[in-house]
Amino acid sequence: MTSPMAGFTTPEETRSMTLVAFNSPANKGSYLSARAARGAVRCSAPRRWQGRILTGAGLALLPWLGYLAGTLPPAEAAAWVALDALEATALLAAGTRLLRGGHRHRAPAAAAAVLLLADACIDLATAAPGPELATAIAMAVAAELPLAALCAWLAAGRAQG
């Protein structure tokens, strides 16, 4: 049913056209899965674990950002929160791209490797002797440097599914 004004449609016609547009087959009458439409491939078990590790590390940094913002002096907090937010962003981007099975994880993995290495170096250089230095060494050895090595290896590696 058309409206009395030529060239205009009724709300019912608009709804039915919208439904047809959103429910149309994507390729010669057949529906493609979302993964096939994106061109993504199923990733291997090691890639899934690497993606989970990077994504988990990126997510673990989010509460840490709030802790830093609340406990450090404002001038220091701004710098550390910015650095760790960039690390979290790069880790999450690389991890989720690995989990999707694509090959576009290299750039964020390289960025994460550089940021993590810089974070470890700055932590060690600015830590006061004693417990603060021991904590910086423990964080570097247990978290930052192994993650940086994994990210560098992923950034330099050949493209795999």
PDB file of C-alpha atoms in Angstrom:
ATOM      1  CA  MET A   1       0.000   0.000   0.000  1.00  0.00           C
ATOM      2  CA  THR A   2       1.413   3.348  -0.966  1.00  0.00           C
ATOM      3  CA  SER A   3       0.804   6.601   0.747  1.00  0.00           C
ATOM      4  CA  PRO A   4      -1.340   9.273  -0.852  1.00  0.00           C
ATOM      5  CA  MET A   5       1.791  11.289  -1.586  1.00  0.00           C
ATOM      6  CA  ALA A   6       3.641   9.944  -4.617  1.00  0.00           C
ATOM      7  CA  GLY A   7       7.184   8.751  -3.915  1.00  0.00           C
ATOM      8  CA  PHE A   8       6.640   8.181  -0.191  1.00  0.00           C
ATOM      9  CA  THR A   9       6.094   4.877   1.589  1.00  0.00           C
ATOM     10  CA  THR A  10       4.053   4.024   4.638  1.00  0.00           C
ATOM     11  CA  PRO A  11       5.727   2.857   7.851  1.00  0.00           C
ATOM     12  CA  GLU A  12       4.519  -0.705   7.143  1.00  0.00           C
ATOM     13  CA  GLU A  13       6.185  -0.687   3.706  1.00  0.00           C
ATOM     14  CA  THR A  14       9.390   0.681   5.190  1.00  0.00           C
ATOM     15  CA  ARG A  15       9.457  -2.112   7.794  1.00  0.00           C
ATOM     16  CA  SER A  16       8.886  -4.814   5.191  1.00  0.00           C
ATOM     17  CA  MET A  17      11.617  -3.387   2.925  1.00  0.00           C
ATOM     18  CA  THR A  18      14.009  -3.299   5.867  1.00  0.00           C
ATOM     19  CA  LEU A  19      13.306  -6.929   6.709  1.00  0.00           C
ATOM     20  CA  VAL A  20      13.900  -7.968   3.109  1.00  0.00           C
ATOM     21  CA  ALA A  21      17.156  -5.998   2.950  1.00  0.00           C
ATOM     22  CA  PHE A  22      18.555  -7.478   6.174  1.00  0.00           C
ATOM     23  CA  ASN A  23      17.403 -11.028   5.450  1.00  0.00           C
ATOM     24  CA  SER A  24      18.562 -11.322   1.848  1.00  0.00           C
ATOM     25  CA  PRO A  25      21.011 -14.090   0.930  1.00  0.00           C
ATOM     26  CA  ALA A  26      24.554 -12.798   0.696  1.00  0.00           C
ATOM     27  CA  ASN A  27      25.904 -14.952  -2.142  1.00  0.00           C
ATOM     28  CA  LYS A  28      23.831 -16.401  -5.001  1.00  0.00           C
ATOM     29  CA  GLY A  29      20.918 -17.388  -2.838  1.00  0.00           C
ATOM     30  CA  SER A  30      22.896 -18.960   0.008  1.00  0.00           C
ATOM     31  CA  TYR A  31      23.736 -17.605   3.412  1.00  0.00           C
ATOM     32  CA  LEU A  32      27.381 -17.392   4.435  1.00  0.00           C
ATOM     33  CA  SER A  33      28.528 -17.861   7.983  1.00  0.00           C
ATOM     34  CA  ALA A  34      29.984 -14.795   9.654  1.00  0.00           C
ATOM     35  CA  ARG A  35      33.476 -16.381   9.712  1.00  0.00           C
ATOM     36  CA  ALA A  36      33.334 -17.256   6.009  1.00  0.00           C
ATOM     37  CA  ALA A  37      32.106 -13.773   5.127  1.00  0.00           C
ATOM     38  CA  ARG A  38      35.069 -12.212   6.970  1.00  0.00           C
ATOM     39  CA  GLY A  39      37.510 -14.580   5.301  1.00  0.00           C
ATOM     40  CA  ALA A  40      38.740 -15.864   8.674  1.00  0.00           C
ATOM     41  CA  VAL A  41      40.029 -19.371   9.080  1.00  0.00           C
ATOM     42  CA  ARG A  42      39.926 -21.687  12.062  1.00  0.00           C
ATOM     43  CA  CYS A  43      43.077 -21.197  14.087  1.00  0.00           C
ATOM     44  CA  SER A  44      45.243 -23.950  15.516  1.00  0.00           C
ATOM     45  CA  ALA A  45      45.294 -24.919  19.190  1.00  0.00           C
ATOM     46  CA  PRO A  46      48.641 -23.170  19.893  1.00  0.00           C
ATOM     47  CA  ARG A  47      47.325 -19.963  18.308  1.00  0.00           C
ATOM     48  CA  ARG A  48      44.205 -20.149  20.460  1.00  0.00           C
ATOM     49  CA  TRP A  49      46.348 -20.485  23.601  1.00  0.00           C
ATOM     50  CA  GLN A  50      48.568 -17.597  22.535  1.00  0.00           C
ATOM     51  CA  GLY A  51      45.482 -15.490  21.852  1.00  0.00           C
ATOM     52  CA  ARG A  52      44.027 -16.387  25.245  1.00  0.00           C
ATOM     53  CA  ILE A  53      47.279 -15.511  27.019  1.00  0.00           C
ATOM     54  CA  LEU A  54      47.528 -12.102  25.329  1.00  0.00           C
ATOM     55  CA  THR A  55      43.832 -11.338  25.810  1.00  0.00           C
ATOM     56  CA  GLY A  56      43.983 -12.406  29.455  1.00  0.00           C
ATOM     57  CA  ALA A  57      47.045 -10.248  30.076  1.00  0.00           C
ATOM     58  CA  GLY A  58      45.332  -7.276  28.443  1.00  0.00           C
ATOM     59  CA  LEU A  59      42.231  -7.780  30.565  1.00  0.00           C
ATOM     60  CA  ALA A  60      44.328  -8.195  33.721  1.00  0.00           C
ATOM     61  CA  LEU A  61      45.855  -4.770  33.114  1.00  0.00           C
ATOM     62  CA  LEU A  62      42.464  -3.032  33.296  1.00  0.00           C
ATOM     63  CA  PRO A  63      42.017  -3.204  37.102  1.00  0.00           C
ATOM     64  CA  TRP A  64      45.729  -2.431  37.457  1.00  0.00           C
ATOM     65  CA  LEU A  65      45.090   0.885  35.681  1.00  0.00           C
ATOM     66  CA  GLY A  66      42.561   1.845  38.361  1.00  0.00           C
ATOM     67  CA  TYR A  67      44.963   0.849  41.126  1.00  0.00           C
ATOM     68  CA  LEU A  68      47.752   2.966  39.625  1.00  0.00           C
ATOM     69  CA  ALA A  69      45.457   5.941  39.123  1.00  0.00           C
ATOM     70  CA  GLY A  70      44.308   5.777  42.734  1.00  0.00           C
ATOM     71  CA  THR A  71      47.649   5.214  44.463  1.00  0.00           C
ATOM     72  CA  LEU A  72      50.278   7.190  42.549  1.00  0.00           C
ATOM     73  CA  PRO A  73      50.755  10.967  42.623  1.00  0.00           C
ATOM     74  CA  PRO A  74      48.831  12.602  39.746  1.00  0.00           C
ATOM     75  CA  ALA A  75      51.887  13.413  37.627  1.00  0.00           C
ATOM     76  CA  GLU A  76      53.251   9.873  37.859  1.00  0.00           C
ATOM     77  CA  ALA A  77      49.811   8.289  37.529  1.00  0.00           C
ATOM     78  CA  ALA A  78      49.175   9.978  34.185  1.00  0.00           C
ATOM     79  CA  ALA A  79      52.367   8.577  32.675  1.00  0.00           C
ATOM     80  CA  TRP A  80      52.040   5.054  34.080  1.00  0.00           C
ATOM     81  CA  VAL A  81      48.325   4.768  33.315  1.00  0.00           C
ATOM     82  CA  ALA A  82      48.927   5.941  29.738  1.00  0.00           C
ATOM     83  CA  LEU A  83      51.756   3.416  29.222  1.00  0.00           C
ATOM     84  CA  ASP A  84      49.786   0.531  30.716  1.00  0.00           C
ATOM     85  CA  ALA A  85      46.633   1.506  28.796  1.00  0.00           C
ATOM     86  CA  LEU A  86      48.630   1.338  25.557  1.00  0.00           C
ATOM     87  CA  GLU A  87      49.994  -2.065  26.609  1.00  0.00           C
ATOM     88  CA  ALA A  88      46.485  -3.338  27.365  1.00  0.00           C
ATOM     89  CA  THR A  89      45.177  -2.063  24.036  1.00  0.00           C
ATOM     90  CA  ALA A  90      47.985  -3.707  22.072  1.00  0.00           C
ATOM     91  CA  LEU A  91      47.667  -7.001  23.980  1.00  0.00           C
ATOM     92  CA  LEU A  92      43.893  -7.105  23.518  1.00  0.00           C
ATOM     93  CA  ALA A  93      44.160  -6.275  19.820  1.00  0.00           C
ATOM     94  CA  ALA A  94      46.801  -8.940  19.186  1.00  0.00           C
ATOM     95  CA  GLY A  95      45.019 -11.533  21.330  1.00  0.00           C
ATOM     96  CA  THR A  96      41.584 -11.092  19.813  1.00  0.00           C
ATOM     97  CA  ARG A  97      43.008 -11.120  16.289  1.00  0.00           C
ATOM     98  CA  LEU A  98      44.792 -14.391  17.064  1.00  0.00           C
ATOM     99  CA  LEU A  99      41.579 -15.868  18.462  1.00  0.00           C
ATOM    100  CA  ARG A 100      39.697 -14.902  15.305  1.00  0.00           C
ATOM    101  CA  GLY A 101      42.197 -16.863  13.252  1.00  0.00           C
ATOM    102  CA  GLY A 102      43.347 -13.988  11.076  1.00  0.00           C
ATOM    103  CA  HIS A 103      46.842 -12.866  10.218  1.00  0.00           C
ATOM    104  CA  ARG A 104      46.564  -9.221  11.306  1.00  0.00           C
ATOM    105  CA  HIS A 105      47.996  -9.743  14.790  1.00  0.00           C
ATOM    106  CA  ARG A 106      51.587  -8.811  13.921  1.00  0.00           C
ATOM    107  CA  ALA A 107      51.444  -5.016  14.270  1.00  0.00           C
ATOM    108  CA  PRO A 108      49.717  -4.965  17.672  1.00  0.00           C
ATOM    109  CA  ALA A 109      51.993  -7.804  18.844  1.00  0.00           C
ATOM    110  CA  ALA A 110      55.061  -5.786  17.843  1.00  0.00           C
ATOM    111  CA  ALA A 111      53.690  -2.711  19.594  1.00  0.00           C
ATOM    112  CA  ALA A 112      52.964  -4.737  22.732  1.00  0.00           C
ATOM    113  CA  ALA A 113      56.494  -6.196  22.717  1.00  0.00           C
ATOM    114  CA  VAL A 114      58.098  -2.745  22.560  1.00  0.00           C
ATOM    115  CA  LEU A 115      55.786  -1.300  25.213  1.00  0.00           C
ATOM    116  CA  LEU A 116      56.304  -4.219  27.596  1.00  0.00           C
ATOM    117  CA  LEU A 117      60.080  -4.056  27.195  1.00  0.00           C
ATOM    118  CA  ALA A 118      60.031  -0.300  27.801  1.00  0.00           C
ATOM    119  CA  ASP A 119      57.812  -0.778  30.848  1.00  0.00           C
ATOM    120  CA  ALA A 120      60.189  -3.359  32.338  1.00  0.00           C
ATOM    121  CA  CYS A 121      63.229  -1.145  31.726  1.00  0.00           C
ATOM    122  CA  ILE A 122      61.580   1.957  33.196  1.00  0.00           C
ATOM    123  CA  ASP A 123      60.331  -0.012  36.222  1.00  0.00           C
ATOM    124  CA  LEU A 124      63.829  -1.302  36.921  1.00  0.00           C
ATOM    125  CA  ALA A 125      65.496   2.067  36.336  1.00  0.00           C
ATOM    126  CA  THR A 126      63.142   4.032  38.586  1.00  0.00           C
ATOM    127  CA  ALA A 127      62.685   1.538  41.437  1.00  0.00           C
ATOM    128  CA  ALA A 128      64.200   2.431  44.790  1.00  0.00           C
ATOM    129  CA  PRO A 129      66.552  -0.152  46.301  1.00  0.00           C
ATOM    130  CA  GLY A 130      64.856  -2.662  48.561  1.00  0.00           C
ATOM    131  CA  PRO A 131      61.346  -4.079  48.263  1.00  0.00           C
ATOM    132  CA  GLU A 132      60.420  -1.775  45.382  1.00  0.00           C
ATOM    133  CA  LEU A 133      63.341  -3.042  43.282  1.00  0.00           C
ATOM    134  CA  ALA A 134      62.542  -6.651  44.202  1.00  0.00           C
ATOM    135  CA  THR A 135      58.961  -6.138  43.041  1.00  0.00           C
ATOM    136  CA  ALA A 136      60.133  -4.551  39.788  1.00  0.00           C
ATOM    137  CA  ILE A 137      62.489  -7.488  39.129  1.00  0.00           C
ATOM    138  CA  ALA A 138      59.750 -10.016  39.910  1.00  0.00           C
ATOM    139  CA  MET A 139      57.255  -8.282  37.590  1.00  0.00           C
ATOM    140  CA  ALA A 140      59.833  -8.032  34.808  1.00  0.00           C
ATOM    141  CA  VAL A 141      60.927 -11.672  35.073  1.00  0.00           C
ATOM    142  CA  ALA A 142      57.481 -13.202  35.678  1.00  0.00           C
ATOM    143  CA  ALA A 143      55.249 -11.104  33.421  1.00  0.00           C
ATOM    144  CA  GLU A 144      56.619  -8.280  31.295  1.00  0.00           C
ATOM    145  CA  LEU A 145      59.636  -9.930  29.657  1.00  0.00           C
ATOM    146  CA  PRO A 146      57.969 -13.301  28.887  1.00  0.00           C
ATOM    147  CA  LEU A 147      54.973 -11.482  27.369  1.00  0.00           C
ATOM    148  CA  ALA A 148      57.309  -9.221  25.395  1.00  0.00           C
ATOM    149  CA  ALA A 149      59.166 -12.283  24.086  1.00  0.00           C
ATOM    150  CA  LEU A 150      55.905 -13.994  23.049  1.00  0.00           C
ATOM    151  CA  CYS A 151      54.696 -10.825  21.327  1.00  0.00           C
ATOM    152  CA  ALA A 152      58.016 -10.363  19.511  1.00  0.00           C
ATOM    153  CA  TRP A 153      57.964 -14.000  18.383  1.00  0.00           C
ATOM    154  CA  LEU A 154      54.382 -13.621  17.107  1.00  0.00           C
ATOM    155  CA  ALA A 155      55.225 -10.372  15.324  1.00  0.00           C
ATOM    156  CA  ALA A 156      58.262 -11.878  13.601  1.00  0.00           C
ATOM    157  CA  GLY A 157      56.802 -15.304  12.840  1.00  0.00           C
ATOM    158  CA  ARG A 158      55.441 -16.484   9.537  1.00  0.00           C
ATOM    159  CA  ALA A 159      51.690 -16.179   8.933  1.00  0.00           C
ATOM    160  CA  GLN A 160      49.851 -19.235  10.240  1.00  0.00           C
ATOM    161  CA  GLY A 161      46.218 -20.221  10.718  1.00  0.00           C
TER     162      GLY A 161
END
